[in-house]
C-alpha cells in the first residue's frame, strides 16, 4: 500500500519517498539461527517508514535491534519472499495486502502467531482468524487523484466515477500502474472488477485504453514523474492530471509543502476507490521467531498505530487510535469504496491480471 520514505518520512502510495531513519543495525548483527539473536529483521516493500523515537522505544523496551530490508514494490517483495521462504531474508514480512494475501498464505509464507492487541483490531480489517498467520497493520483507499490547477485552468469538472474516466473529456489524462507488478495498479484493476463484474470489466478497460490511459511500472513513477499535480511530478514535467494513487495523497502534498498551503493542490475522485488492507506476518523458518513476535506486537501497539499515519500515510486498524487532523481535513477515507471478498480475489486474480495484460499492454 502504501504510501514512504528515505532520510525523512514520506508517504505510502501517496506522495513522497523516504527511508527509515536509522532504526536498524548493521547486517553484522543479523540473526544467528539460534533463536536468541538480539536483532529482529523486518522485510518490507519500499514504503515502510516509522519515527526514529518510536522504533528506539521498542528497541529499548524489547531488547531487540530492528533491521529493515526493503525489497521494491509490494508485488515484487511478496514474490521474492515466497521464493526465499525456506531461507528467509528476515523474521517478519510487512506489506502483503488483501490483493495478494491469498498468494502468500497458499504458499506457506507465514507461521501462526496471534499478536497482542489483535482483539483491538477493527472487525472489518481482520483476516485469517482461524489460523492467525497474518496481523492487520494499516488500511488505505486506492483512488484516482486529480490536479486541481489543471481542471480549473481548463474549466473542466474533475471526474467523480470510474465511468467518467472513459468519457472523451478525459482522453489522454489518466496514468495508472501495471496491475501485474504494482499493488495500487492491481487494486485499481480489482476495483473495476468489483464495479463492473466478471462480464463487464474487460469492456471497461477497452474503453479506458481507447481513451488514452497510460500504464507505467510503479506508483513512484506514476505519481512522482507522470502526475502533474504532485510536487515530484511538477519538477519532472509530468503532464497527466489524473493518477491512480491513494485517498491520503492530498494530505501528503500539504504536509510536506514549504510553505504549507491552506488547501490541498490535489483532490480525490471518491467514486473510483478500492479499499486496501496491509498485513504483517511471522515468516516461516524465521531465525528469530521470538523477536519477530515482539515486533508484530509492536506493530499493533497504540504508539505505533498512532505514529504510522504521518509516516506511511495510511490509516490505523486499531480501534481508538488517533487520526491526524490533516487526514480528516484533506484525505478522509472513501465513503463507499469498492471491496472484494478475499476468496473472489484468490480465485480470479491471476487470470484477471493475465487478461488485463493481454488487453491493455499488447
Coordinates of C-alpha atoms in Angstrom, one line a residue:
X1 CA 0.0 0.0 0.0
X2 CA 1.0 2.1 0.8
X3 CA 2.1 5.1 0.6
X4 CA 7.0 6.3 2.1
X5 CA 10.4 7.4 2.9
X6 CA 14.3 8.0 2.5
X7 CA 16.0 10.2 5.1
X8 CA 12.8 11.6 6.3
X9 CA 9.3 10.1 6.4
X10 CA 7.1 10.4 3.5
X11 CA 4.1 8.8 2.0
X12 CA 2.8 5.4 1.3
X13 CA 1.2 5.4 -2.1
X14 CA 1.0 9.0 -1.5
X15 CA 3.4 11.3 -2.2
X16 CA 7.0 11.0 -1.5
X17 CA 9.8 8.7 -0.9
X18 CA 11.9 8.2 2.1
X19 CA 14.0 5.7 4.0
X20 CA 13.7 4.5 7.6
X21 CA 15.7 6.9 9.6
X22 CA 18.4 4.7 11.1
X23 CA 16.2 2.5 13.2
X24 CA 18.1 -0.7 12.4
X25 CA 21.5 -2.1 12.9
X26 CA 24.2 -3.4 10.6
X27 CA 24.0 -6.7 8.7
X28 CA 26.7 -7.9 11.1
X29 CA 24.1 -8.1 13.8
X30 CA 21.8 -10.4 11.7
X31 CA 20.2 -13.5 13.4
X32 CA 22.5 -16.4 14.1
X33 CA 19.8 -19.0 13.7
X34 CA 19.9 -19.8 17.4
X35 CA 16.6 -18.0 18.0
X36 CA 18.1 -15.8 20.7
X37 CA 19.5 -13.1 18.4
X38 CA 19.1 -9.6 19.6
X39 CA 18.4 -8.4 16.1
X40 CA 15.0 -8.8 14.5
X41 CA 14.8 -8.3 10.8
X42 CA 11.7 -6.8 9.0
X43 CA 11.4 -7.4 5.3
X44 CA 9.1 -4.9 3.6
X45 CA 8.3 -3.1 0.3
X46 CA 9.8 0.3 -0.2
X47 CA 7.0 2.2 1.6
X48 CA 7.9 1.2 5.2
X49 CA 8.6 4.2 7.5
X50 CA 8.4 4.9 11.2
X51 CA 9.5 7.7 13.5
X52 CA 13.0 7.2 14.9
X53 CA 12.0 7.7 18.5
X54 CA 9.1 5.2 18.3
X55 CA 11.4 2.5 16.9
X56 CA 14.0 3.4 19.5
X57 CA 11.5 3.0 22.3
X58 CA 10.6 -0.5 21.0
X59 CA 14.3 -1.4 20.9
X60 CA 14.8 -0.2 24.5
X61 CA 11.8 -2.0 25.9
X62 CA 12.2 -5.3 24.0
X63 CA 16.0 -5.5 23.9
X64 CA 15.9 -6.2 20.1
X65 CA 17.6 -4.0 17.5
X66 CA 15.4 -3.6 14.3
X67 CA 16.9 -4.1 10.9
X68 CA 14.8 -3.3 7.9
X69 CA 15.3 -4.8 4.4
X70 CA 13.3 -3.1 1.6
X71 CA 12.6 -5.1 -1.5
X72 CA 10.8 -3.0 -4.1
X73 CA 7.1 -2.7 -4.8
X74 CA 4.7 -4.8 -2.8
X75 CA 4.1 -7.3 -5.6
X76 CA 7.8 -7.8 -6.1
X77 CA 8.5 -8.0 -2.4
X78 CA 5.9 -10.7 -1.9
X79 CA 7.0 -12.8 -4.8
X80 CA 10.7 -12.7 -3.6
X81 CA 9.6 -13.6 -0.1
X82 CA 7.8 -16.6 -1.4
X83 CA 10.8 -17.7 -3.5
X84 CA 13.1 -17.4 -0.4
X85 CA 10.7 -18.8 2.2
X86 CA 12.8 -21.8 3.0
X87 CA 15.8 -19.5 3.8
X88 CA 14.0 -16.2 4.5
X89 CA 15.8 -12.8 4.5
X90 CA 14.3 -11.9 7.8
X91 CA 11.8 -12.7 10.6
X92 CA 8.8 -10.6 9.8
X93 CA 7.3 -9.6 6.5
X94 CA 5.3 -6.4 6.3
X95 CA 3.3 -5.1 3.3
X96 CA 1.3 -8.0 1.9
X97 CA -2.2 -6.6 1.2
X98 CA -5.6 -8.0 0.6
X99 CA -5.0 -8.1 -3.2
X100 CA -2.0 -10.6 -2.7
X101 CA -2.8 -12.2 0.6
X102 CA -4.1 -15.5 -0.7
X103 CA -0.9 -15.9 -2.7
X104 CA 1.2 -15.5 0.4
X105 CA -1.0 -17.8 2.5
X106 CA -1.3 -20.5 -0.1
X107 CA 2.5 -20.6 -0.5
X108 CA 3.1 -21.1 3.2
X109 CA 4.9 -17.8 3.7
X110 CA 3.9 -17.3 7.3
X111 CA 3.7 -19.3 10.5
X112 CA 0.8 -18.8 13.0
X113 CA 1.0 -16.1 15.7
X114 CA -1.8 -14.1 17.3
X115 CA -0.2 -10.7 18.1
X116 CA -1.0 -8.9 21.3
X117 CA -3.7 -6.3 20.6
X118 CA -5.4 -8.4 17.9
X119 CA -8.6 -8.1 19.8
X120 CA -8.4 -4.3 19.3
X121 CA -8.3 -4.5 15.5
X122 CA -11.5 -3.2 13.9
X123 CA -13.5 -6.2 12.7
X124 CA -13.6 -5.0 9.1
X125 CA -9.8 -5.5 8.8
X126 CA -9.4 -8.9 10.4
X127 CA -8.3 -11.8 8.3
X128 CA -7.3 -15.5 8.6
X129 CA -9.0 -15.6 12.0
X130 CA -8.8 -19.4 12.3
X131 CA -5.0 -19.6 11.9
X132 CA -3.7 -16.1 12.7
X133 CA -1.0 -16.3 10.1
X134 CA -1.2 -12.5 9.5
X135 CA -1.7 -9.4 11.6
X136 CA -3.6 -6.4 10.1
X137 CA -1.4 -3.3 10.3
X138 CA -2.9 -0.5 8.2
X139 CA -5.6 0.4 5.6
X140 CA -5.9 2.9 2.8
X141 CA -8.0 3.6 -0.2
X142 CA -6.6 3.3 -3.8
X143 CA -8.3 6.1 -5.7
X144 CA -7.8 8.3 -8.7
X145 CA -6.2 11.7 -7.7
X146 CA -6.6 14.8 -9.8
X147 CA -4.6 18.0 -10.3
X148 CA -6.9 20.8 -9.2
X149 CA -5.0 23.5 -11.1
X150 CA -5.3 21.7 -14.4
X151 CA -9.0 21.3 -14.2
X152 CA -9.5 24.9 -13.1
X153 CA -7.3 26.1 -15.9
X154 CA -9.2 24.1 -18.5
X155 CA -12.6 24.9 -17.0
X156 CA -13.3 21.1 -16.8
X157 CA -15.0 19.4 -13.9
X158 CA -12.8 16.6 -12.5
X159 CA -14.1 13.1 -12.8
X160 CA -16.1 11.6 -10.0
X161 CA -16.5 8.0 -11.0
X162 CA -15.0 5.1 -13.0
X163 CA -17.5 5.8 -15.7
X164 CA -16.3 9.3 -16.0
X165 CA -12.7 8.3 -16.7
X166 CA -13.8 6.7 -20.0
X167 CA -15.5 9.9 -21.2
X168 CA -13.9 11.8 -24.2
X169 CA -13.4 14.9 -21.9
X170 CA -10.7 12.9 -20.0
X171 CA -8.9 11.4 -23.0
X172 CA -5.1 11.1 -22.5
X173 CA -5.3 12.4 -18.9
X174 CA -5.0 9.3 -16.8
X175 CA -1.9 7.4 -15.7
X176 CA -2.1 4.1 -13.8
X177 CA 0.3 1.4 -12.7
X178 CA 0.9 -2.0 -14.1
X179 CA -1.5 -4.4 -12.5
X180 CA 1.0 -7.2 -12.8
X181 CA 3.8 -5.5 -10.9
X182 CA 2.2 -2.8 -8.7
X183 CA 0.0 -3.0 -5.7
X184 CA -2.0 0.1 -6.4
X185 CA -2.3 -0.9 -10.1
X186 CA -3.7 -4.3 -9.1
X187 CA -6.0 -2.6 -6.6
X188 CA -7.4 -0.3 -9.3
X189 CA -8.0 -3.3 -11.6
X190 CA -9.8 -5.1 -8.7
X191 CA -11.9 -2.0 -8.2
X192 CA -13.1 -2.2 -11.8
X193 CA -13.8 -5.9 -11.5
X194 CA -15.9 -5.2 -8.4
X195 CA -17.7 -2.3 -10.1
X196 CA -18.4 -4.0 -13.5
X197 CA -18.3 -7.7 -12.6
X198 CA -16.9 -10.7 -14.5
X199 CA -18.7 -9.8 -17.7
X200 CA -18.0 -6.1 -17.7
X201 CA -14.6 -5.2 -16.5
X202 CA -12.8 -6.1 -19.7
X203 CA -15.1 -3.9 -21.7
X204 CA -14.5 -1.1 -19.4
X205 CA -10.7 -1.4 -19.8
X206 CA -11.1 -1.4 -23.6
X207 CA -12.8 2.0 -23.2
X208 CA -10.0 3.2 -21.0
X209 CA -7.4 2.1 -23.5
X210 CA -9.2 3.8 -26.3
X211 CA -9.4 6.9 -24.2
X212 CA -5.6 7.0 -23.9
X213 CA -4.8 5.6 -20.4
X214 CA -1.1 5.4 -19.8
X215 CA 0.4 2.5 -17.9
X216 CA 3.8 2.7 -16.1
X217 CA 5.6 0.1 -13.9
X218 CA 5.3 1.6 -10.4
X219 CA 3.4 4.0 -8.2
X220 CA 6.5 6.1 -7.7
X221 CA 6.9 6.6 -11.5
X222 CA 3.2 7.3 -12.0
X223 CA 2.8 9.7 -9.0
X224 CA 6.2 11.4 -8.9
X225 CA 7.1 11.6 -12.6
X226 CA 3.9 11.5 -14.7
X227 CA 1.3 13.2 -12.5
X228 CA 1.2 17.0 -13.0
X229 CA -0.4 17.6 -9.6
X230 CA 2.3 16.2 -7.2
X231 CA 5.4 18.1 -6.1
X232 CA 7.6 15.5 -7.7
X233 CA 5.6 15.4 -10.9
X234 CA 5.8 19.2 -11.3
X235 CA 9.6 19.0 -11.1
X236 CA 9.7 16.1 -13.5
X237 CA 7.4 17.8 -16.0
X238 CA 4.6 15.3 -15.6
X239 CA 1.7 16.0 -18.0
X240 CA -1.0 13.7 -16.7
X241 CA -3.5 15.4 -14.4
X242 CA -5.2 12.1 -13.3
X243 CA -3.3 9.3 -11.5
X244 CA -4.1 6.2 -9.6
X245 CA -2.8 6.8 -6.0
X246 CA -4.4 6.9 -2.6
X247 CA -7.1 8.9 -0.8
X248 CA -4.3 10.0 1.6
X249 CA -2.1 11.5 -1.0
X250 CA -3.6 15.0 -0.8
X251 CA -2.6 15.4 2.9
X252 CA 1.0 14.5 2.0
X253 CA 1.0 17.3 -0.6
X254 CA 0.0 19.7 2.1
X255 CA 2.2 18.5 5.0
X256 CA 5.4 18.3 3.0
X257 CA 5.0 21.6 1.2
X258 CA 7.0 24.6 2.2
X259 CA 5.2 26.8 2.9
X260 CA 2.1 24.7 3.6
X261 CA -1.0 25.7 1.5
X262 CA -4.4 26.1 3.1
X263 CA -5.9 23.6 0.8
X264 CA -4.5 20.5 -0.9
X265 CA -3.4 21.1 -4.6
X266 CA -4.8 17.6 -5.4
X267 CA -8.2 16.0 -4.9
X268 CA -9.7 12.5 -4.9
X269 CA -12.4 11.1 -7.2
X270 CA -14.3 9.4 -4.5
X271 CA -16.2 7.1 -6.8
X272 CA -13.0 5.4 -8.0
X273 CA -11.8 3.9 -4.8
X274 CA -10.8 0.4 -3.7
X275 CA -10.1 -0.4 -0.1
X276 CA -6.7 -1.9 0.6
X277 CA -5.6 -3.5 3.9
X278 CA -1.9 -4.3 4.7
X279 CA -0.7 -7.2 6.9
X280 CA 2.4 -8.4 8.5
X281 CA 3.4 -12.0 9.5
X282 CA 6.0 -14.1 11.1
X283 CA 8.0 -15.7 8.3
X284 CA 8.2 -19.5 8.2
X285 CA 11.7 -20.6 9.1
X286 CA 12.4 -17.2 10.8
X287 CA 15.8 -17.3 12.6
X288 CA 14.5 -15.2 15.4
X289 CA 10.8 -16.0 16.0
X290 CA 10.8 -14.6 19.5
X291 CA 12.0 -11.2 18.1
X292 CA 9.5 -11.5 15.3
X293 CA 6.6 -12.0 17.7
X294 CA 7.7 -9.0 19.7
X295 CA 7.9 -6.9 16.5
X296 CA 4.4 -7.9 15.5
X297 CA 3.1 -6.9 18.9
X298 CA 4.8 -3.6 18.4
X299 CA 3.1 -3.0 15.0
X300 CA -0.3 -3.3 16.7
X301 CA 0.6 -1.2 19.7
X302 CA -1.3 2.1 20.1
X303 CA 2.0 4.0 19.9
X304 CA 3.0 2.6 16.5
X305 CA -0.6 2.8 15.2
X306 CA -0.8 6.5 16.0
X307 CA 2.7 7.2 14.7
X308 CA 2.1 5.4 11.4
X309 CA -0.3 7.8 9.5
X310 CA 2.1 10.7 9.2
X311 CA 5.0 8.3 8.2
X312 CA 3.3 6.0 5.7
X313 CA 0.2 8.0 5.1
X314 CA -2.2 5.1 5.8
X315 CA -4.9 4.7 8.4
X316 CA -4.5 2.7 11.6
X317 CA -6.5 -0.5 12.1
X318 CA -6.5 -0.4 15.9
X319 CA -9.7 0.8 17.5
X320 CA -9.4 4.1 19.2
X321 CA -6.1 5.1 17.5
X322 CA -5.9 8.8 16.9
X323 CA -6.1 10.0 13.3
X324 CA -4.2 13.2 12.4
X325 CA -6.4 16.3 11.6
X326 CA -4.7 16.7 8.2
X327 CA -6.2 13.3 7.2
X328 CA -9.7 14.1 8.2
X329 CA -9.4 17.6 6.5
X330 CA -7.6 16.7 3.3
X331 CA -7.8 13.0 2.9
X332 CA -10.8 11.3 4.5
X333 CA -11.4 7.7 3.9
X334 CA -13.7 7.0 1.0
X335 CA -17.4 6.8 2.0
X336 CA -18.2 3.8 -0.1
X337 CA -15.1 2.1 -1.6
X338 CA -15.2 -1.0 -3.7
X339 CA -14.3 -4.2 -2.0
X340 CA -14.0 -7.8 -3.0
X341 CA -14.2 -11.0 -1.0
X342 CA -10.8 -12.5 -0.4
X343 CA -12.0 -15.8 -1.9
X344 CA -13.1 -14.0 -5.0
X345 CA -9.7 -12.3 -5.3
X346 CA -7.9 -15.6 -4.8
X347 CA -9.9 -17.4 -7.4
X348 CA -9.6 -14.8 -10.1
X349 CA -6.7 -12.5 -9.5
X350 CA -4.1 -14.3 -11.7
X351 CA -6.5 -14.8 -14.6
X352 CA -7.7 -11.2 -14.3
X353 CA -4.1 -9.9 -14.4
X354 CA -3.3 -12.1 -17.4
X355 CA -6.3 -10.9 -19.3
X356 CA -5.7 -7.3 -18.3
X357 CA -2.1 -7.6 -19.6
X358 CA -3.2 -9.0 -22.9
X359 CA -5.9 -6.4 -23.3
X360 CA -4.1 -3.3 -22.2
X361 CA -0.4 -3.8 -22.7
X362 CA -0.4 -5.6 -26.1

